[in-house]
Amino acid sequence: MSMASSLRKLVSCVILDLDGTLLNTDGIVSEVLKLYLVKYGKQWDGREAHKTVGKSPLEASAVIVEDYGLPISINEFVSEITPLFNDQWHNIRALPGANRLINHLRGHNVRMALASNSSREIIESKISCQTGWKESFSVIIGGDEVTAGKPSPELFLEAAKRLNIDPPKCLVIEDSIPGVTAGKAAGMEVVAVPSLPKQSHVYTSADEVINSLLDLRPEKWGLPPFEDWVEGTLPIEPWYIGGPVIKGFGRGSKVLGIPTANLSTEGYSTVLLEQPSGVYFGWAALSTRGIYKMVMSIGWNPYFNNPEKTIEPWLLHDFDDDFYGEDLRLAIVGYIRPEANFPSLESLIEKIYEDRRIAETALELPLYSKCREDPYLKSSLNGDNSHL
């Protein structure tokens, strides 16, 4: 890191984008469009995602009408699709780390603004279902309240004006290129959290690019640091996946001598899309053997152009034989770090063993060890496991 980039400008407020930054809007959009396009004999395939990210609703609609060759005008499309979306906003989920960030900033009296290309009315209805959000923002501003949305800086400048804070003292958090462009044009510090996989290299104008909100370090910007990291790990709301092991001693095992298990992503793609790629840990139950400590990577295999993320748990135990085809259940309880590229196999192996040490130590803490008793894990075990 150069000296210049390590000397961050100190900020006093945070301006957040909404869709794709705090809320998993893409999930709802995909579901609605999947059903809607059937009416015209078309199949939604999500390929428009990269063209619509950060666009105003009207611009995004134009892309879809054109790409799918729909026999209707853009206005007709908007009037047909709007009520379908309005019915779904209550199902929208906060992205990992969003509630943590909002609660943290509010708890430290850091003022926040919400600035989105969506209309004010739609913003209000999207956040009304997220507990505590509306009252956390000193300013909420929609694309219909300015003459031009992002990539124009107007939304952000107006937010700063309403906060009564100079633009250079504002930190913008954005997931899209139009949003990053708008933040820099407004003279603000910008952290990009790309919502599209494998795209971080195109966010060159941002002051920092992070993998997910879990990786934000507010102290870099002169804001109060998070205090919830425990021994190099971040406790998260537990989540669960499982299924038969489709490859036992998987890719990594031959080289590393460790039993990584490949699970099918079938049926879990929604959960996985919502989870940032990176290294996690928790407990693993193998139906015939017992419950073990586990480290797991979620990510995009760089060797194949995977359309889906892969899940590779590594069971921290010496097995003499393979467990191909066995039923594996995972309870994921904490996060260690984002996915990273390594210059050499040696450096990758070193990092993996460091991840192992961190997980093994952390899983002894009561905070995490109690999750070993999770009914989801216990119920998968066959026969008498009193020896566990």
Short mmCIF file of C-alpha atoms in Angstrom, two decimals:
data_model
loop_
_atom_site.label_atom_id
_atom_site.label_comp_id
_atom_site.label_asym_id
_atom_site.label_seq_id
_atom_site.Cartn_x
_atom_site.Cartn_y
_atom_site.Cartn_z
CA MET A 1 0.00 0.00 0.00
CA SER A 2 1.45 3.37 -0.93
CA MET A 3 1.79 6.06 1.68
CA ALA A 4 -0.80 8.20 -0.07
CA SER A 5 -3.50 5.52 -0.02
CA SER A 6 -2.92 4.71 3.65
CA LEU A 7 -3.52 8.34 4.63
CA ARG A 8 -7.30 8.36 4.49
CA LYS A 9 -9.24 11.58 4.68
CA LEU A 10 -11.27 11.72 7.86
CA VAL A 11 -15.03 11.86 7.42
CA SER A 12 -17.87 12.77 9.74
CA CYS A 13 -20.92 11.23 8.07
CA VAL A 14 -21.88 8.31 5.84
CA ILE A 15 -24.11 8.43 2.75
CA LEU A 16 -25.46 5.04 1.75
CA ASP A 17 -26.99 3.74 -1.42
CA LEU A 18 -29.94 1.37 -0.89
CA ASP A 19 -30.42 -1.23 -3.63
CA GLY A 20 -27.58 -3.73 -3.85
CA THR A 21 -25.70 -1.96 -1.03
CA LEU A 22 -28.03 -2.43 1.94
CA LEU A 23 -30.86 -4.47 0.40
CA ASN A 24 -30.78 -7.57 -1.75
CA THR A 25 -33.04 -5.97 -4.34
CA ASP A 26 -31.66 -8.17 -7.12
CA GLY A 27 -33.21 -11.26 -5.56
CA ILE A 28 -36.71 -9.74 -5.66
CA VAL A 29 -36.17 -8.27 -9.15
CA SER A 30 -35.17 -11.68 -10.49
CA GLU A 31 -38.19 -13.39 -8.94
CA VAL A 32 -40.67 -10.81 -10.26
CA LEU A 33 -39.17 -10.71 -13.77
CA LYS A 34 -38.95 -14.50 -13.96
CA LEU A 35 -42.72 -14.74 -13.46
CA TYR A 36 -43.58 -11.64 -15.51
CA LEU A 37 -41.64 -12.59 -18.66
CA VAL A 38 -43.39 -15.96 -18.91
CA LYS A 39 -46.45 -13.99 -20.03
CA TYR A 40 -44.52 -13.01 -23.17
CA GLY A 41 -43.01 -16.45 -23.66
CA LYS A 42 -39.60 -15.23 -22.51
CA GLN A 43 -37.25 -16.66 -19.90
CA TRP A 44 -35.43 -14.36 -17.48
CA ASP A 45 -31.79 -15.36 -17.35
CA GLY A 46 -30.34 -12.58 -15.25
CA ARG A 47 -27.86 -11.53 -17.93
CA GLU A 48 -29.17 -7.97 -17.77
CA ALA A 49 -27.98 -7.57 -14.19
CA HIS A 50 -24.72 -5.90 -15.22
CA LYS A 51 -26.57 -3.48 -17.51
CA THR A 52 -29.18 -2.43 -14.96
CA VAL A 53 -27.09 -2.10 -11.77
CA GLY A 54 -27.21 1.48 -10.51
CA LYS A 55 -29.58 2.64 -13.26
CA SER A 56 -32.79 4.53 -12.60
CA PRO A 57 -35.95 2.36 -12.73
CA LEU A 58 -36.84 3.87 -16.13
CA GLU A 59 -33.40 3.20 -17.64
CA ALA A 60 -33.41 -0.36 -16.28
CA SER A 61 -36.88 -0.93 -17.75
CA ALA A 62 -35.71 0.29 -21.16
CA VAL A 63 -32.86 -2.26 -21.10
CA ILE A 64 -35.25 -5.14 -20.33
CA VAL A 65 -37.89 -4.15 -22.93
CA GLU A 66 -35.18 -3.89 -25.58
CA ASP A 67 -33.14 -6.98 -24.65
CA TYR A 68 -36.16 -9.25 -24.48
CA GLY A 69 -37.85 -7.66 -27.49
CA LEU A 70 -41.10 -7.13 -25.57
CA PRO A 71 -44.04 -5.99 -27.74
CA ILE A 72 -44.91 -3.10 -25.40
CA SER A 73 -43.70 0.42 -24.73
CA ILE A 74 -41.39 1.20 -21.82
CA ASN A 75 -44.21 3.07 -20.07
CA GLU A 76 -46.55 0.09 -20.44
CA PHE A 77 -43.84 -2.17 -19.02
CA VAL A 78 -43.34 0.16 -16.03
CA SER A 79 -47.07 0.34 -15.31
CA GLU A 80 -47.43 -3.47 -15.49
CA ILE A 81 -44.35 -4.27 -13.42
CA THR A 82 -44.61 -1.59 -10.70
CA PRO A 83 -47.54 -3.15 -8.79
CA LEU A 84 -45.79 -6.55 -8.94
CA PHE A 85 -42.71 -5.03 -7.30
CA ASN A 86 -44.76 -3.12 -4.74
CA ASP A 87 -46.28 -6.42 -3.60
CA GLN A 88 -42.81 -7.82 -3.01
CA TRP A 89 -40.86 -5.08 -1.22
CA HIS A 90 -41.85 -6.48 2.17
CA ASN A 91 -40.01 -9.71 1.27
CA ILE A 92 -36.76 -7.93 0.51
CA ARG A 93 -33.85 -8.96 2.72
CA ALA A 94 -31.07 -6.88 4.19
CA LEU A 95 -27.66 -7.83 2.79
CA PRO A 96 -25.14 -9.39 5.20
CA GLY A 97 -23.58 -6.68 7.35
CA ALA A 98 -26.23 -4.03 6.60
CA ASN A 99 -27.99 -4.10 9.97
CA ARG A 100 -24.65 -4.37 11.73
CA LEU A 101 -23.38 -1.22 9.98
CA ILE A 102 -26.54 0.83 10.52
CA ASN A 103 -26.75 -0.12 14.22
CA HIS A 104 -23.04 0.60 14.71
CA LEU A 105 -23.14 4.06 13.15
CA ARG A 106 -26.37 4.98 14.92
CA GLY A 107 -24.97 3.72 18.24
CA HIS A 108 -21.98 6.03 17.82
CA ASN A 109 -24.08 9.01 16.70
CA VAL A 110 -22.56 9.08 13.22
CA ARG A 111 -25.07 10.81 10.98
CA MET A 112 -26.31 8.87 7.96
CA ALA A 113 -28.11 9.73 4.75
CA LEU A 114 -29.78 7.39 2.29
CA ALA A 115 -29.46 8.47 -1.36
CA SER A 116 -31.03 6.31 -4.06
CA ASN A 117 -32.06 6.64 -7.71
CA SER A 118 -35.43 5.12 -6.72
CA SER A 119 -38.31 7.49 -6.00
CA ARG A 120 -38.75 8.71 -2.44
CA GLU A 121 -42.02 6.77 -2.15
CA ILE A 122 -40.41 3.47 -3.20
CA ILE A 123 -37.46 4.03 -0.84
CA GLU A 124 -39.89 4.58 2.03
CA SER A 125 -41.83 1.40 1.24
CA LYS A 126 -38.63 -0.68 0.88
CA ILE A 127 -37.19 0.41 4.22
CA SER A 128 -40.47 0.40 6.16
CA CYS A 129 -40.11 -3.37 6.63
CA GLN A 130 -36.55 -3.13 7.99
CA THR A 131 -36.69 -2.61 11.75
CA GLY A 132 -35.10 0.61 12.92
CA TRP A 133 -33.91 1.80 9.52
CA LYS A 134 -36.19 4.77 8.89
CA GLU A 135 -35.29 6.48 12.16
CA SER A 136 -31.57 5.79 11.68
CA PHE A 137 -31.22 8.15 8.72
CA SER A 138 -31.09 11.91 9.27
CA VAL A 139 -31.74 12.40 5.53
CA ILE A 140 -33.51 10.25 2.93
CA ILE A 141 -33.42 11.45 -0.65
CA GLY A 142 -34.80 9.86 -3.83
CA GLY A 143 -34.06 10.27 -7.51
CA ASP A 144 -37.35 12.12 -8.04
CA GLU A 145 -36.18 14.93 -5.72
CA VAL A 146 -33.29 16.03 -7.98
CA THR A 147 -33.06 16.89 -11.68
CA ALA A 148 -30.64 14.03 -12.49
CA GLY A 149 -29.94 10.75 -10.71
CA LYS A 150 -26.58 8.98 -10.45
CA PRO A 151 -24.03 9.08 -12.16
CA SER A 152 -24.74 12.81 -11.69
CA PRO A 153 -23.40 13.97 -8.29
CA GLU A 154 -26.61 15.88 -7.54
CA LEU A 155 -28.16 13.31 -5.17
CA PHE A 156 -25.03 13.15 -3.03
CA LEU A 157 -24.49 16.92 -3.02
CA GLU A 158 -28.10 17.45 -1.96
CA ALA A 159 -27.69 14.85 0.81
CA ALA A 160 -24.56 16.66 2.10
CA LYS A 161 -26.39 19.98 1.97
CA ARG A 162 -29.30 18.61 4.01
CA LEU A 163 -26.86 17.08 6.50
CA ASN A 164 -25.08 20.45 6.57
CA ILE A 165 -21.70 18.73 6.07
CA ASP A 166 -19.03 19.59 3.47
CA PRO A 167 -18.85 16.98 0.66
CA PRO A 168 -15.18 16.02 1.37
CA LYS A 169 -16.26 15.06 4.91
CA CYS A 170 -18.79 12.52 3.56
CA LEU A 171 -18.10 8.83 3.02
CA VAL A 172 -20.25 7.25 0.30
CA ILE A 173 -20.88 3.48 0.27
CA GLU A 174 -22.04 2.21 -3.12
CA ASP A 175 -22.35 -1.03 -5.08
CA SER A 176 -22.56 0.30 -8.65
CA ILE A 177 -20.32 2.14 -11.11
CA PRO A 178 -22.88 4.98 -11.62
CA GLY A 179 -22.99 5.39 -7.83
CA VAL A 180 -19.19 5.42 -7.45
CA THR A 181 -18.92 7.92 -10.32
CA ALA A 182 -21.52 10.16 -8.66
CA GLY A 183 -19.76 10.02 -5.28
CA LYS A 184 -16.36 10.94 -6.73
CA ALA A 185 -17.91 13.72 -8.86
CA ALA A 186 -19.41 15.10 -5.63
CA GLY A 187 -15.88 15.28 -4.15
CA MET A 188 -16.56 12.62 -1.54
CA GLU A 189 -14.65 9.59 -0.28
CA VAL A 190 -16.12 6.44 -1.81
CA VAL A 191 -16.04 2.80 -0.72
CA ALA A 192 -17.33 0.40 -3.38
CA VAL A 193 -18.93 -2.92 -2.44
CA PRO A 194 -19.47 -4.41 -5.92
CA SER A 195 -22.77 -6.25 -6.19
CA LEU A 196 -21.68 -8.12 -9.30
CA PRO A 197 -19.28 -11.05 -8.90
CA LYS A 198 -15.73 -10.85 -10.20
CA GLN A 199 -16.12 -7.19 -11.19
CA SER A 200 -14.04 -5.38 -8.57
CA HIS A 201 -11.32 -4.51 -11.13
CA VAL A 202 -13.64 -2.06 -12.89
CA TYR A 203 -14.20 0.05 -9.77
CA THR A 204 -10.88 1.86 -10.16
CA SER A 205 -12.15 5.33 -9.28
CA ALA A 206 -13.34 4.26 -5.79
CA ASP A 207 -11.05 5.06 -2.84
CA GLU A 208 -11.42 1.50 -1.60
CA VAL A 209 -13.09 -1.64 -2.95
CA ILE A 210 -14.27 -4.20 -0.40
CA ASN A 211 -15.80 -7.63 -0.83
CA SER A 212 -18.80 -7.03 1.44
CA LEU A 213 -20.05 -4.79 4.23
CA LEU A 214 -18.56 -7.32 6.67
CA ASP A 215 -15.13 -6.12 5.51
CA LEU A 216 -15.65 -2.39 6.09
CA ARG A 217 -13.15 -0.93 8.56
CA PRO A 218 -14.70 2.39 9.63
CA GLU A 219 -11.54 3.44 11.52
CA LYS A 220 -9.73 3.86 8.18
CA TRP A 221 -11.99 6.86 7.64
CA GLY A 222 -11.75 8.24 11.17
CA LEU A 223 -15.05 6.65 12.25
CA PRO A 224 -15.48 4.48 15.37
CA PRO A 225 -14.25 0.90 14.74
CA PHE A 226 -16.49 -2.14 15.01
CA GLU A 227 -16.03 -3.85 18.35
CA ASP A 228 -17.62 -7.19 17.51
CA TRP A 229 -14.58 -9.10 16.18
CA VAL A 230 -13.59 -11.94 18.53
CA GLU A 231 -10.12 -13.52 18.22
CA GLY A 232 -9.91 -12.72 14.51
CA THR A 233 -13.47 -13.86 13.78
CA LEU A 234 -16.79 -12.14 13.26
CA PRO A 235 -19.83 -13.87 14.82
CA ILE A 236 -22.70 -14.01 12.33
CA GLU A 237 -26.34 -15.07 12.46
CA PRO A 238 -25.97 -18.87 12.02
CA TRP A 239 -27.08 -20.33 8.70
CA TYR A 240 -27.34 -23.90 7.54
CA ILE A 241 -26.75 -25.96 4.44
CA GLY A 242 -26.33 -29.64 3.76
CA GLY A 243 -26.61 -32.54 1.36
CA PRO A 244 -24.65 -35.47 0.04
CA VAL A 245 -20.95 -34.89 -0.59
CA ILE A 246 -20.52 -34.91 -4.38
CA LYS A 247 -16.74 -35.13 -4.17
CA GLY A 248 -15.04 -36.28 -1.02
CA PHE A 249 -11.37 -35.50 -1.00
CA GLY A 250 -11.90 -32.61 -3.38
CA ARG A 251 -9.63 -30.39 -5.43
CA GLY A 252 -7.53 -29.05 -2.60
CA SER A 253 -7.05 -32.31 -0.79
CA LYS A 254 -4.43 -33.93 -3.01
CA VAL A 255 -2.10 -30.97 -2.64
CA LEU A 256 -2.93 -29.95 0.90
CA GLY A 257 -3.65 -33.36 2.38
CA ILE A 258 -6.88 -32.05 3.89
CA PRO A 259 -10.38 -33.39 3.39
CA THR A 260 -12.29 -30.66 1.58
CA ALA A 261 -15.78 -31.73 0.59
CA ASN A 262 -17.61 -30.39 -2.43
CA LEU A 263 -21.33 -29.92 -1.89
CA SER A 264 -23.80 -29.36 -4.69
CA THR A 265 -25.09 -25.77 -4.78
CA GLU A 266 -28.44 -27.09 -6.01
CA GLY A 267 -31.22 -25.60 -3.92
CA TYR A 268 -28.84 -23.24 -2.13
CA SER A 269 -28.12 -20.75 -4.86
CA THR A 270 -30.27 -18.02 -3.23
CA VAL A 271 -28.57 -18.42 0.14
CA LEU A 272 -25.16 -18.46 -1.52
CA LEU A 273 -25.83 -15.40 -3.67
CA GLU A 274 -26.64 -13.51 -0.49
CA GLN A 275 -23.53 -14.64 1.36
CA PRO A 276 -20.36 -12.74 0.47
CA SER A 277 -17.60 -14.93 -0.91
CA GLY A 278 -14.93 -15.55 1.67
CA VAL A 279 -13.82 -17.87 4.46
CA TYR A 280 -16.31 -18.96 7.14
CA PHE A 281 -16.27 -21.57 9.89
CA GLY A 282 -18.59 -23.60 12.06
CA TRP A 283 -19.61 -27.18 12.73
CA ALA A 284 -20.06 -30.08 10.32
CA ALA A 285 -22.06 -33.27 10.93
CA LEU A 286 -21.24 -36.37 8.86
CA SER A 287 -24.21 -38.68 9.28
CA THR A 288 -22.22 -41.83 10.06
CA ARG A 289 -19.27 -40.34 11.92
CA GLY A 290 -20.08 -37.38 14.13
CA ILE A 291 -19.68 -33.62 14.48
CA TYR A 292 -16.44 -31.85 13.61
CA LYS A 293 -14.96 -28.38 13.52
CA MET A 294 -15.02 -26.94 10.03
CA VAL A 295 -13.61 -24.09 7.93
CA MET A 296 -15.35 -23.31 4.66
CA SER A 297 -14.71 -21.22 1.60
CA ILE A 298 -17.48 -19.80 -0.56
CA GLY A 299 -16.43 -18.37 -3.86
CA TRP A 300 -15.96 -18.37 -7.58
CA ASN A 301 -13.53 -20.97 -8.79
CA PRO A 302 -10.98 -18.91 -10.74
CA TYR A 303 -10.09 -21.89 -12.96
CA PHE A 304 -13.59 -22.30 -14.39
CA ASN A 305 -15.92 -19.53 -15.35
CA ASN A 306 -18.48 -20.68 -12.80
CA PRO A 307 -21.92 -19.12 -13.07
CA GLU A 308 -22.47 -20.27 -9.48
CA LYS A 309 -20.45 -19.96 -6.34
CA THR A 310 -18.94 -23.15 -4.95
CA ILE A 311 -18.96 -24.26 -1.31
CA GLU A 312 -15.95 -26.13 -0.02
CA PRO A 313 -15.97 -27.13 3.63
CA TRP A 314 -12.78 -28.48 5.15
CA LEU A 315 -13.37 -30.82 8.07
CA LEU A 316 -10.72 -30.28 10.73
CA HIS A 317 -10.10 -33.91 11.50
CA ASP A 318 -7.85 -36.66 10.17
CA PHE A 319 -9.92 -39.13 8.18
CA ASP A 320 -8.38 -42.37 6.93
CA ASP A 321 -10.94 -42.80 4.18
CA ASP A 322 -13.07 -40.73 1.83
CA PHE A 323 -16.64 -39.70 2.66
CA TYR A 324 -17.94 -39.45 -0.89
CA GLY A 325 -21.75 -39.65 -1.03
CA GLU A 326 -22.23 -39.24 2.71
CA ASP A 327 -24.72 -36.78 4.08
CA LEU A 328 -23.04 -33.63 5.38
CA ARG A 329 -24.75 -30.87 7.33
CA LEU A 330 -23.11 -27.54 8.06
CA ALA A 331 -23.90 -24.88 10.64
CA ILE A 332 -21.97 -21.72 9.72
CA VAL A 333 -21.46 -19.47 12.74
CA GLY A 334 -18.67 -17.01 11.95
CA TYR A 335 -16.67 -15.21 9.27
CA ILE A 336 -12.89 -14.91 8.98
CA ARG A 337 -11.93 -13.01 5.83
CA PRO A 338 -12.85 -12.15 2.23
CA GLU A 339 -11.82 -14.30 -0.71
CA ALA A 340 -8.34 -13.35 -1.94
CA ASN A 341 -6.00 -14.10 -4.80
CA PHE A 342 -2.62 -15.53 -3.83
CA PRO A 343 0.64 -15.09 -5.75
CA SER A 344 1.72 -18.68 -5.12
CA LEU A 345 0.44 -22.03 -3.93
CA GLU A 346 2.74 -21.74 -0.87
CA SER A 347 1.15 -18.47 0.21
CA LEU A 348 -2.34 -19.94 -0.31
CA ILE A 349 -1.48 -23.01 1.81
CA GLU A 350 0.00 -20.79 4.52
CA LYS A 351 -3.20 -18.73 4.62
CA ILE A 352 -5.41 -21.83 4.72
CA TYR A 353 -3.50 -23.17 7.72
CA GLU A 354 -3.82 -19.79 9.41
CA ASP A 355 -7.61 -19.92 8.76
CA ARG A 356 -7.57 -23.37 10.35
CA ARG A 357 -5.78 -22.14 13.48
CA ILE A 358 -8.17 -19.21 13.85
CA ALA A 359 -11.24 -21.44 13.49
CA GLU A 360 -9.99 -24.18 15.80
CA THR A 361 -9.27 -21.67 18.57
CA ALA A 362 -12.49 -19.70 18.09
CA LEU A 363 -14.70 -22.80 18.12
CA GLU A 364 -13.55 -23.48 21.69
CA LEU A 365 -15.17 -20.21 22.82
CA PRO A 366 -18.62 -20.69 24.45
CA LEU A 367 -20.02 -18.22 21.91
CA TYR A 368 -19.36 -20.74 19.12
CA SER A 369 -19.01 -24.09 20.94
CA LYS A 370 -22.66 -24.02 22.01
CA CYS A 371 -23.65 -24.21 18.33
CA ARG A 372 -22.26 -27.74 18.23
CA GLU A 373 -25.48 -28.80 19.97
CA ASP A 374 -27.63 -27.44 17.15
CA PRO A 375 -30.65 -29.72 16.49
CA TYR A 376 -30.03 -29.43 12.73
CA LEU A 377 -26.65 -31.12 13.17
CA LYS A 378 -27.75 -33.60 15.83
CA SER A 379 -30.75 -34.85 13.88
CA SER A 380 -28.57 -35.98 10.97
CA LEU A 381 -26.54 -38.43 13.02
CA ASN A 382 -27.29 -42.13 12.64
CA GLY A 383 -27.49 -44.55 15.50
CA ASP A 384 -25.82 -44.08 18.83
CA ASN A 385 -23.45 -41.14 18.94
CA SER A 386 -23.06 -40.97 22.66
CA HIS A 387 -19.28 -41.08 22.15
CA LEU A 388 -19.35 -37.62 20.55
#
